[in-house]
Short mmCIF file of C-alpha atoms and ligand atoms in Angstrom, two decimals:
data_model
loop_
_atom_site.label_atom_id
_atom_site.label_comp_id
_atom_site.label_asym_id
_atom_site.label_seq_id
_atom_site.Cartn_x
_atom_site.Cartn_y
_atom_site.Cartn_z
CA MET A 1 4.88 19.81 35.85
CA VAL A 2 4.36 21.13 32.30
CA LYS A 3 5.23 18.53 29.65
CA SER A 4 7.82 19.58 27.09
CA TRP A 5 6.38 19.78 23.56
CA GLN A 6 8.19 16.61 22.41
CA HIS A 7 6.21 14.63 24.98
CA THR A 8 2.78 15.71 23.83
CA ALA A 9 0.71 13.89 21.19
CA ARG A 10 0.65 16.88 18.83
CA GLY A 11 4.34 17.62 19.30
CA THR A 12 5.17 14.00 18.52
CA ALA A 13 2.92 14.05 15.43
CA LEU A 14 4.78 17.16 14.24
CA LEU A 15 8.14 15.47 14.70
CA VAL A 16 7.00 12.55 12.54
CA LEU A 17 5.45 14.80 9.89
CA GLY A 18 8.66 16.85 9.77
CA GLU A 19 10.56 13.63 8.94
CA VAL A 20 8.07 12.80 6.20
CA PHE A 21 7.69 16.27 4.65
CA ASP A 22 11.23 17.59 5.04
CA HIS A 23 13.32 14.40 4.86
CA ASP A 24 11.19 12.23 2.60
CA ALA A 25 10.82 9.51 5.26
CA TYR A 26 8.13 6.82 4.91
CA SER A 27 5.36 7.68 7.38
CA ASN A 28 4.93 4.15 8.74
CA LEU A 29 8.66 3.79 9.43
CA ALA A 30 9.01 7.27 10.95
CA LEU A 31 5.91 6.71 13.09
CA THR A 32 7.03 3.30 14.35
CA LYS A 33 10.51 4.62 15.17
CA THR A 34 9.19 7.63 17.07
CA LEU A 35 6.45 5.81 18.95
CA SER A 36 8.58 2.83 19.94
CA GLY A 37 10.78 5.01 22.15
CA SER A 38 7.95 7.19 23.40
CA THR A 39 6.48 7.39 26.90
CA LEU A 40 3.09 8.61 25.64
CA THR A 41 -0.03 6.79 26.85
CA LYS A 42 -1.75 4.29 24.53
CA GLN A 43 -4.49 6.85 23.92
CA ASP A 44 -1.99 9.57 23.02
CA LYS A 45 -0.15 7.21 20.68
CA ALA A 46 -3.44 6.50 18.93
CA LEU A 47 -3.95 10.26 18.56
CA VAL A 48 -0.43 10.69 17.10
CA THR A 49 -1.18 7.94 14.56
CA GLU A 50 -4.49 9.57 13.66
CA LEU A 51 -2.89 13.01 13.26
CA VAL A 52 0.00 11.74 11.12
CA TYR A 53 -2.00 9.51 8.78
CA GLY A 54 -4.98 11.86 8.67
CA THR A 55 -2.90 14.93 7.82
CA LEU A 56 -0.96 13.00 5.18
CA ALA A 57 -4.07 11.48 3.62
CA ARG A 58 -5.68 14.95 3.33
CA LYS A 59 -2.55 16.94 2.55
CA ILE A 60 -3.56 18.26 -0.88
CA THR A 61 -6.99 19.30 0.42
CA LEU A 62 -5.54 20.93 3.54
CA GLU A 63 -2.93 22.82 1.54
CA TRP A 64 -5.58 24.16 -0.81
CA TYR A 65 -7.67 25.46 2.11
CA LEU A 66 -4.63 26.91 3.84
CA ALA A 67 -3.57 28.78 0.70
CA HIS A 68 -6.69 30.94 1.19
CA TYR A 69 -5.51 32.10 4.61
CA ILE A 70 -1.77 32.54 4.28
CA GLU A 71 -0.06 34.99 1.98
CA ASP A 72 3.25 33.39 1.11
CA ARG A 73 3.88 29.84 2.14
CA ASP A 74 7.54 30.03 1.10
CA LYS A 75 8.18 32.68 3.73
CA LEU A 76 6.90 30.43 6.51
CA ASP A 77 9.13 28.28 8.64
CA SER A 78 8.24 24.67 7.70
CA TRP A 79 7.51 23.86 11.35
CA VAL A 80 4.90 26.65 11.47
CA TYR A 81 3.37 25.46 8.20
CA HIS A 82 3.12 21.93 9.59
CA ILE A 83 1.46 23.20 12.80
CA LEU A 84 -1.14 24.90 10.63
CA LEU A 85 -1.72 21.76 8.52
CA VAL A 86 -2.17 19.47 11.53
CA SER A 87 -4.44 21.98 13.25
CA LEU A 88 -6.54 22.42 10.14
CA TYR A 89 -6.88 18.64 9.88
CA GLN A 90 -8.21 18.52 13.43
CA LEU A 91 -10.57 21.45 12.92
CA ILE A 92 -12.08 20.00 9.75
CA TYR A 93 -12.03 16.23 10.25
CA LEU A 94 -11.89 15.49 13.99
CA ASP A 95 -15.23 16.63 15.39
CA ARG A 96 -14.44 15.27 18.84
CA LEU A 97 -11.81 17.94 19.50
CA PRO A 98 -13.18 21.40 20.44
CA ALA A 99 -11.88 24.17 18.14
CA HIS A 100 -10.59 26.36 20.99
CA ALA A 101 -8.49 23.45 22.31
CA VAL A 102 -6.99 22.82 18.86
CA VAL A 103 -6.08 26.50 18.44
CA ASN A 104 -4.72 26.72 21.95
CA GLU A 105 -2.51 23.61 21.53
CA ALA A 106 -1.17 24.97 18.23
CA VAL A 107 -0.27 28.28 19.84
CA GLN A 108 1.43 26.50 22.75
CA LEU A 109 3.46 24.41 20.30
CA ALA A 110 4.52 27.45 18.29
CA LYS A 111 5.56 29.13 21.55
CA ALA A 112 7.41 26.10 22.91
CA LYS A 113 9.34 25.70 19.68
CA ARG A 114 10.34 29.39 19.91
CA THR A 115 9.16 30.10 16.39
CA HIS A 116 8.03 33.64 17.38
CA ALA A 117 4.99 32.76 15.31
CA GLU A 118 2.44 32.10 18.06
CA GLY A 119 0.56 35.31 17.24
CA TYR A 120 0.53 34.40 13.55
CA VAL A 121 -0.64 30.81 14.19
CA ASN A 122 -3.35 32.12 16.52
CA ALA A 123 -4.55 34.68 13.96
CA ILE A 124 -4.67 32.23 11.03
CA LEU A 125 -6.47 29.51 12.96
CA ARG A 126 -8.97 31.96 14.42
CA LYS A 127 -9.68 33.18 10.89
CA VAL A 128 -10.33 29.56 9.84
CA VAL A 129 -12.61 28.92 12.83
CA GLY A 130 -14.50 32.20 12.35
CA SER A 131 -15.36 31.77 8.66
CA SER A 132 -16.79 29.10 6.40
CA LEU A 133 -14.26 27.09 4.43
CA PRO A 134 -13.62 27.94 0.77
CA ASP A 135 -15.78 25.85 -1.59
CA ILE A 136 -13.85 23.13 -3.46
CA GLN A 137 -16.63 22.99 -6.04
CA SER A 138 -15.59 26.48 -7.17
CA ILE A 139 -12.42 25.02 -8.74
CA LYS A 140 -13.03 25.20 -12.50
CA ARG A 141 -10.51 22.67 -13.85
CA LEU A 142 -12.14 19.30 -13.26
CA ASN A 143 -9.06 17.18 -12.57
CA LYS A 144 -7.71 19.84 -10.23
CA ARG A 145 -11.04 19.92 -8.39
CA TYR A 146 -11.05 16.13 -7.93
CA SER A 147 -7.41 16.27 -6.90
CA VAL A 148 -8.22 18.73 -4.10
CA GLN A 149 -11.43 16.95 -3.14
CA TYR A 150 -9.81 13.52 -2.80
CA SER A 151 -6.28 14.64 -1.99
CA LEU A 152 -4.78 12.68 -4.86
CA PRO A 153 -2.28 14.12 -7.37
CA VAL A 154 -3.77 15.37 -10.67
CA TRP A 155 -1.80 12.80 -12.73
CA LEU A 156 -3.29 9.93 -10.74
CA ILE A 157 -6.81 11.33 -11.08
CA LYS A 158 -6.26 11.46 -14.86
CA VAL A 159 -4.82 7.94 -15.13
CA LEU A 160 -7.59 6.33 -13.07
CA ILE A 161 -10.35 8.15 -14.98
CA GLU A 162 -8.70 7.06 -18.25
CA ASP A 163 -8.49 3.43 -17.08
CA TYR A 164 -11.86 3.10 -15.35
CA GLY A 165 -14.18 5.90 -16.55
CA GLU A 166 -15.50 8.62 -14.23
CA THR A 167 -18.09 6.67 -12.21
CA ARG A 168 -15.81 3.80 -11.22
CA ALA A 169 -12.84 6.12 -10.72
CA PHE A 170 -14.88 8.27 -8.30
CA ALA A 171 -15.87 5.18 -6.33
CA ILE A 172 -12.17 4.30 -6.13
CA PHE A 173 -11.22 7.85 -5.02
CA GLU A 174 -13.93 7.81 -2.34
CA SER A 175 -12.86 4.43 -1.05
CA LEU A 176 -9.21 5.44 -0.78
CA ALA A 177 -10.17 7.98 1.88
CA GLN A 178 -11.69 5.25 4.07
CA ARG A 179 -9.82 3.40 6.78
CA ASN A 180 -8.27 0.06 5.92
CA LYS A 181 -9.66 -3.02 7.59
CA ALA A 182 -7.41 -5.60 9.23
CA SER A 183 -7.00 -8.96 7.52
CA VAL A 184 -5.12 -12.21 8.08
CA ARG A 185 -4.63 -15.58 6.47
CA VAL A 186 -5.30 -18.61 8.66
CA THR A 187 -2.42 -20.98 8.03
CA ARG A 188 -4.40 -24.13 8.92
CA PRO A 189 -7.69 -23.85 7.04
CA ASP A 190 -9.40 -26.36 9.40
CA GLN A 191 -9.03 -23.77 12.18
CA LEU A 192 -10.78 -20.96 10.30
CA ARG A 193 -13.96 -21.00 12.36
CA GLU A 194 -12.17 -21.31 15.70
CA VAL A 195 -9.82 -18.40 14.94
CA ALA A 196 -12.71 -16.29 13.60
CA GLU A 197 -14.62 -16.72 16.85
CA ALA A 198 -11.63 -16.17 19.10
CA THR A 199 -10.52 -13.00 17.28
CA GLY A 200 -14.02 -11.59 16.62
CA SER A 201 -13.43 -11.51 12.88
CA GLU A 202 -15.37 -12.47 9.75
CA GLN A 203 -14.64 -14.76 6.82
CA SER A 204 -13.22 -12.88 3.82
CA LEU A 205 -15.44 -12.60 0.75
CA LEU A 206 -12.41 -13.05 -1.49
CA SER A 207 -10.11 -15.55 0.18
CA PRO A 208 -11.33 -18.88 1.55
CA VAL A 209 -8.60 -18.76 4.22
CA GLY A 210 -8.91 -15.06 5.03
CA LEU A 211 -10.41 -13.32 8.06
CA THR A 212 -11.13 -9.61 8.39
CA LYS A 213 -12.05 -7.07 11.06
CA PRO A 214 -13.08 -3.46 10.46
CA SER A 215 -10.25 -2.34 12.74
CA GLY A 216 -7.93 -3.65 15.43
CA HIS A 217 -4.81 -5.73 15.53
CA PHE A 218 -4.32 -9.41 14.99
CA ALA A 219 -0.57 -9.26 15.60
CA SER A 220 -0.94 -9.21 19.38
CA SER A 221 -2.99 -12.43 19.48
CA ASP A 222 -1.48 -15.77 20.50
CA TYR A 223 -2.57 -17.23 17.16
CA PHE A 224 -0.09 -14.88 15.48
CA LYS A 225 2.74 -15.76 17.85
CA GLU A 226 2.11 -19.46 17.24
CA GLY A 227 2.15 -19.03 13.45
CA LEU A 228 -1.52 -19.98 13.10
CA ILE A 229 -2.36 -16.68 11.44
CA THR A 230 -0.23 -14.45 9.28
CA ILE A 231 -0.85 -10.82 8.36
CA GLN A 232 -1.72 -10.69 4.66
CA ASP A 233 -4.23 -8.69 2.67
CA GLU A 234 -7.12 -10.74 1.28
CA THR A 235 -6.02 -9.96 -2.27
CA SER A 236 -2.46 -11.24 -1.74
CA GLN A 237 -3.98 -14.44 -0.38
CA LEU A 238 -5.44 -15.12 -3.84
CA VAL A 239 -2.05 -15.67 -5.46
CA ALA A 240 -0.90 -19.04 -4.09
CA PRO A 241 -4.28 -20.78 -4.70
CA VAL A 242 -4.45 -19.65 -8.35
CA MET A 243 -1.06 -21.33 -8.89
CA ARG A 244 -2.74 -24.72 -8.29
CA LEU A 245 0.35 -26.27 -6.75
CA GLU A 246 0.18 -30.06 -6.52
CA GLY A 247 3.07 -30.51 -4.11
CA HIS A 248 6.01 -31.77 -6.12
CA GLU A 249 6.85 -28.65 -8.14
CA GLN A 250 10.09 -26.71 -8.53
CA VAL A 251 8.91 -23.13 -7.99
CA LEU A 252 10.63 -19.81 -8.59
CA ASP A 253 9.47 -16.80 -6.59
CA ALA A 254 11.31 -14.14 -8.57
CA CYS A 255 10.55 -11.06 -6.40
CA ALA A 256 9.95 -12.68 -3.07
CA ALA A 257 10.65 -10.40 -0.09
CA PRO A 258 9.26 -10.14 2.54
CA GLY A 259 7.97 -13.58 1.64
CA GLY A 260 4.22 -13.42 2.35
CA LYS A 261 3.42 -15.31 -0.84
CA THR A 262 6.51 -17.57 -0.63
CA VAL A 263 5.36 -19.08 2.66
CA HIS A 264 1.80 -19.43 1.40
CA MET A 265 3.02 -21.30 -1.70
CA ALA A 266 5.27 -23.47 0.49
CA SER A 267 2.23 -24.60 2.48
CA TYR A 268 1.01 -26.46 -0.65
CA LEU A 269 4.32 -28.28 -1.26
CA THR A 270 5.30 -31.79 -0.22
CA SER A 271 8.43 -32.84 -2.12
CA GLY A 272 8.54 -29.55 -4.04
CA HIS A 273 10.90 -26.64 -3.45
CA ILE A 274 10.87 -22.85 -3.80
CA THR A 275 13.79 -20.69 -4.90
CA ALA A 276 13.03 -17.23 -3.51
CA LEU A 277 14.95 -14.32 -5.04
CA ASP A 278 15.08 -10.65 -4.22
CA LEU A 279 17.25 -7.85 -5.50
CA TYR A 280 18.10 -6.73 -1.97
CA ASP A 281 20.16 -8.97 0.27
CA HIS A 282 18.87 -7.44 3.54
CA LYS A 283 15.29 -8.31 2.60
CA LEU A 284 16.05 -12.03 2.30
CA ALA A 285 16.23 -12.30 6.10
CA LEU A 286 12.54 -11.31 6.22
CA ILE A 287 11.64 -14.27 3.99
CA ARG A 288 13.64 -16.62 6.20
CA GLU A 289 12.01 -15.21 9.38
CA ASN A 290 8.57 -15.69 7.86
CA ALA A 291 9.42 -19.24 6.80
CA LEU A 292 10.72 -20.11 10.25
CA ARG A 293 7.65 -18.73 12.04
CA LEU A 294 5.34 -20.72 9.77
CA GLY A 295 7.45 -23.89 9.84
CA VAL A 296 8.22 -24.13 6.10
CA SER A 297 11.97 -23.30 6.09
CA ASP A 298 12.90 -26.71 4.65
CA LYS A 299 10.97 -25.93 1.46
CA ILE A 300 12.51 -22.52 0.75
CA GLU A 301 15.95 -21.41 -0.37
CA THR A 302 16.68 -17.68 -0.60
CA LYS A 303 19.13 -15.97 -2.92
CA GLN A 304 20.02 -12.37 -3.69
CA TRP A 305 19.63 -12.00 -7.46
CA ASP A 306 18.24 -9.66 -10.06
CA ALA A 307 15.10 -11.24 -11.52
CA ARG A 308 15.96 -9.65 -14.87
CA LYS A 309 18.91 -12.05 -15.03
CA VAL A 310 17.26 -15.27 -13.88
CA HIS A 311 18.06 -16.92 -17.22
CA ASP A 312 21.80 -16.46 -16.50
CA LEU A 313 21.49 -18.42 -13.26
CA PHE A 314 19.16 -21.26 -14.20
CA GLY A 315 19.12 -23.05 -17.51
CA ALA A 316 16.13 -23.62 -19.75
CA ASP A 317 13.32 -25.93 -18.59
CA HIS A 318 14.16 -25.52 -14.90
CA PHE A 319 10.92 -24.49 -13.13
CA ASP A 320 7.41 -25.93 -13.17
CA LYS A 321 5.84 -22.77 -11.82
CA ILE A 322 7.05 -19.21 -11.46
CA LEU A 323 5.63 -16.29 -9.52
CA VAL A 324 6.51 -12.76 -10.58
CA ASP A 325 5.02 -10.58 -7.83
CA ALA A 326 6.48 -7.62 -9.61
CA PRO A 327 7.96 -4.39 -8.28
CA CYS A 328 5.21 -1.88 -9.08
CA SER A 329 3.91 1.59 -8.25
CA GLY A 330 1.87 0.21 -5.33
CA ILE A 331 -1.08 2.44 -6.22
CA GLY A 332 -3.39 -0.28 -4.87
CA LEU A 333 -1.88 0.21 -1.40
CA ILE A 334 -2.66 3.92 -1.07
CA ARG A 335 -5.23 3.38 1.65
CA ARG A 336 -2.66 1.61 3.83
CA LYS A 337 0.44 3.50 2.75
CA THR A 338 -0.93 6.95 2.39
CA ASP A 339 2.29 8.65 1.24
CA ILE A 340 2.64 6.51 -1.92
CA ARG A 341 0.53 9.09 -3.74
CA TYR A 342 3.14 11.80 -3.10
CA LYS A 343 6.21 9.67 -3.84
CA LYS A 344 5.25 8.50 -7.34
CA GLU A 345 4.85 10.31 -10.62
CA LEU A 346 3.50 9.55 -14.07
CA SER A 347 6.89 8.69 -15.57
CA ASP A 348 7.30 5.90 -12.98
CA PHE A 349 4.72 3.82 -14.85
CA GLN A 350 6.95 3.79 -17.95
CA SER A 351 10.08 2.74 -16.12
CA LEU A 352 8.22 0.17 -14.01
CA GLN A 353 6.60 -1.36 -17.09
CA LYS A 354 10.05 -1.75 -18.63
CA ILE A 355 11.35 -3.58 -15.52
CA GLN A 356 8.22 -5.75 -15.32
CA LEU A 357 8.65 -6.82 -18.94
CA GLU A 358 12.38 -7.44 -18.47
CA ILE A 359 11.64 -9.73 -15.51
CA LEU A 360 9.01 -11.66 -17.45
CA ASP A 361 11.31 -11.89 -20.44
CA SER A 362 14.06 -13.41 -18.30
CA VAL A 363 12.02 -15.83 -16.15
CA CYS A 364 10.10 -17.17 -19.15
CA GLN A 365 13.35 -18.65 -20.48
CA THR A 366 13.57 -20.93 -17.43
CA VAL A 367 10.05 -22.34 -17.25
CA LYS A 368 9.39 -25.87 -18.51
CA LYS A 369 7.13 -26.60 -21.46
CA GLY A 370 3.57 -26.65 -20.08
CA GLY A 371 4.82 -24.65 -17.07
CA ILE A 372 2.99 -21.65 -15.66
CA ILE A 373 4.05 -18.08 -14.88
CA THR A 374 1.80 -16.12 -12.52
CA TYR A 375 2.19 -12.34 -12.71
CA SER A 376 0.81 -10.17 -9.93
CA THR A 377 1.00 -6.55 -8.78
CA CYS A 378 -0.49 -4.38 -6.05
CA THR A 379 -1.38 -1.66 -8.51
CA ILE A 380 -4.60 -1.00 -10.42
CA VAL A 381 -3.05 1.00 -13.26
CA HIS A 382 -3.53 -0.77 -16.61
CA HIS A 383 -0.07 0.29 -17.72
CA GLU A 384 1.51 -2.11 -15.22
CA ASN A 385 -1.12 -4.83 -15.57
CA PHE A 386 -3.05 -5.56 -18.78
CA GLN A 387 -0.54 -3.70 -20.95
CA VAL A 388 2.36 -5.74 -19.57
CA ILE A 389 0.54 -9.02 -20.26
CA GLN A 390 -0.51 -7.90 -23.75
CA GLN A 391 3.01 -6.81 -24.64
CA PHE A 392 4.55 -9.99 -23.26
CA LEU A 393 2.16 -12.19 -25.25
CA ALA A 394 2.73 -10.15 -28.41
CA SER A 395 6.47 -10.82 -28.27
CA HIS A 396 6.32 -14.41 -26.92
CA PRO A 397 4.17 -16.58 -29.20
CA GLU A 398 5.29 -19.67 -27.24
CA PHE A 399 3.08 -18.47 -24.33
CA GLU A 400 -0.70 -18.28 -23.98
CA GLN A 401 -2.88 -16.70 -21.32
CA VAL A 402 -4.51 -18.98 -18.75
CA MET A 403 -8.03 -17.70 -18.05
CA LEU A 404 -8.48 -17.26 -14.30
CA ASP A 405 -11.71 -17.84 -12.43
CA HIS A 406 -13.13 -16.69 -9.08
CA PRO A 407 -16.52 -17.01 -7.37
CA GLN A 408 -16.76 -13.18 -7.19
CA ARG A 409 -17.45 -12.38 -10.84
CA ASP A 410 -16.81 -8.65 -10.40
CA ILE A 411 -13.06 -9.23 -10.05
CA MET A 412 -12.76 -11.24 -13.27
CA VAL A 413 -11.60 -9.05 -16.16
CA ASP A 414 -10.36 -10.46 -19.49
CA GLY A 415 -9.21 -13.69 -17.88
CA CYS A 416 -7.31 -11.83 -15.14
CA LEU A 417 -8.27 -11.05 -11.54
CA LEU A 418 -8.45 -7.31 -10.92
CA VAL A 419 -9.55 -6.19 -7.47
CA THR A 420 -10.02 -2.45 -7.19
CA PRO A 421 -10.02 -1.08 -3.62
CA GLU A 422 -13.66 0.04 -3.51
CA LEU A 423 -15.10 -3.42 -4.30
CA TYR A 424 -14.20 -5.25 -1.08
CA MET A 425 -12.35 -2.51 0.82
CA THR A 426 -9.07 -4.36 0.26
CA ASP A 427 -5.80 -3.39 -1.38
CA GLY A 428 -5.97 -2.96 -5.14
CA PHE A 429 -4.48 -6.05 -6.79
CA PHE A 430 -3.97 -7.75 -10.16
CA ILE A 431 -3.20 -11.36 -11.17
CA ALA A 432 -2.65 -12.81 -14.63
CA GLN A 433 -1.36 -16.20 -15.71
CA LEU A 434 0.66 -17.43 -18.68
CA ARG A 435 1.39 -20.97 -19.90
CA ARG A 436 4.32 -22.06 -22.04
CA LYS A 437 2.82 -23.88 -25.02
CA PHE A 438 5.98 -25.09 -26.79
C1 SAM B 26 5.77 -6.54 -4.49
S1 SAM B 26 7.22 -6.84 -3.63
C2 SAM B 26 7.12 -8.57 -3.36
C3 SAM B 26 6.25 -8.97 -2.21
C4 SAM B 26 6.36 -10.44 -1.89
N1 SAM B 26 6.12 -11.27 -3.04
C5 SAM B 26 5.42 -10.86 -0.79
O1 SAM B 26 4.33 -11.37 -1.05
O2 SAM B 26 5.78 -10.67 0.38
C6 SAM B 26 8.42 -6.75 -4.87
C7 SAM B 26 9.80 -7.18 -4.42
O3 SAM B 26 10.61 -7.18 -5.60
C8 SAM B 26 11.92 -6.82 -5.23
N2 SAM B 26 12.59 -6.43 -6.48
C9 SAM B 26 12.58 -5.24 -7.11
N3 SAM B 26 13.29 -5.30 -8.26
C10 SAM B 26 13.74 -6.58 -8.35
C11 SAM B 26 14.55 -7.27 -9.29
N4 SAM B 26 15.02 -6.67 -10.38
N5 SAM B 26 14.85 -8.55 -9.04
C12 SAM B 26 14.40 -9.20 -7.93
N6 SAM B 26 13.62 -8.58 -7.00
C13 SAM B 26 13.30 -7.30 -7.22
C14 SAM B 26 11.73 -5.74 -4.20
O4 SAM B 26 12.86 -5.65 -3.38
C15 SAM B 26 10.49 -6.24 -3.45
O5 SAM B 26 10.88 -6.95 -2.31
#
């Protein structure tokens, strides 16, 4: 029996991409939702994932190529345009699939969807297969050329070159096109070696309690079910240790959900306690679930609250240590969350910086004298990192910067830890620390 198009790998990939392109859905959520109810084989599901993430990660490049073959994109049905994008992705980047099979599948999909465009799809894809691709190096405007080459928006190319210079920025662009590795934190450090051997993973170069694998899942292992490992990027694992918790502290986690860092901090506490806030009530359940799985619920209390108003809720001199894992652009997560690059724009940095400073300005009123605020983000844009710290210090003379240290010298920048994604193939991440002097 012939499968209907919805039950093929490419048809499923097109359904997900339609959600992302036409309805602004997040690719990981749309993919999970579609695949969870699907009867596709494991192999086909892997192909759907590859097609969705691959096409998204290369979208700007694919669109530039396609513009050379189609006359007026606006006249095309979006479904037809998406078929062409996915097919082009396969033709250019997936060597294992023969070109005739890719073209044939695309034509079948166009036919099945009754687009009346099967002839058109066939003609365009045959033109692509029968000629050499246009040369990206022919693009005269430099930032536009890099944008097409690395499939990153022009504004992001500009910002990263401004912040890091061309050589480092190119290394970052290149690395963002690579696949993410899998990483976990081992919750009982004495079991590191045992878990590494059992899961075929390696010790992280950044985190003393981190394990990594080039690919594959940890979530299906028994260690995960038993709470002995937790999924966390190596960079996020750096936060709790730099807070140097002694055990007795009153801690505020101002932007806590889903609670990855809350539970890590809790593992250092004995008589101490964490107040975990998040702006969104529904996200607090995730913190509680995390705490339950890792057996630290008794040390954590959750509350829905705006971190910009923390000083209204708690008086002065309330907390020993505060973590502001701030809402940010998430540019450091692009490798894992490929659509971030299309959902942000330059003006977001301004508004995010304002929120980040407002949060710091509020929480700093509740920290005790001698107390510490740790500020972290998963972005590598200076606007949200160094600039925020500089501006905070300029307007708060009662605070000083605590100079952070790490065995990997290349992530130490001006007393902060700045991990860019090309250095250790991790997320991009930033940590700074402030102490209240008087
Ligand atoms: C980077 S995430 C935190 C990740 C978390 N610390 C972890 O390790 O799992 C930022 C969080 O801040 C929350 N948030 C955004 N604006 C906020 C605000 N004004 N007050 C409190 N939380 C806020 C978001 O809902 C989001 O959950």
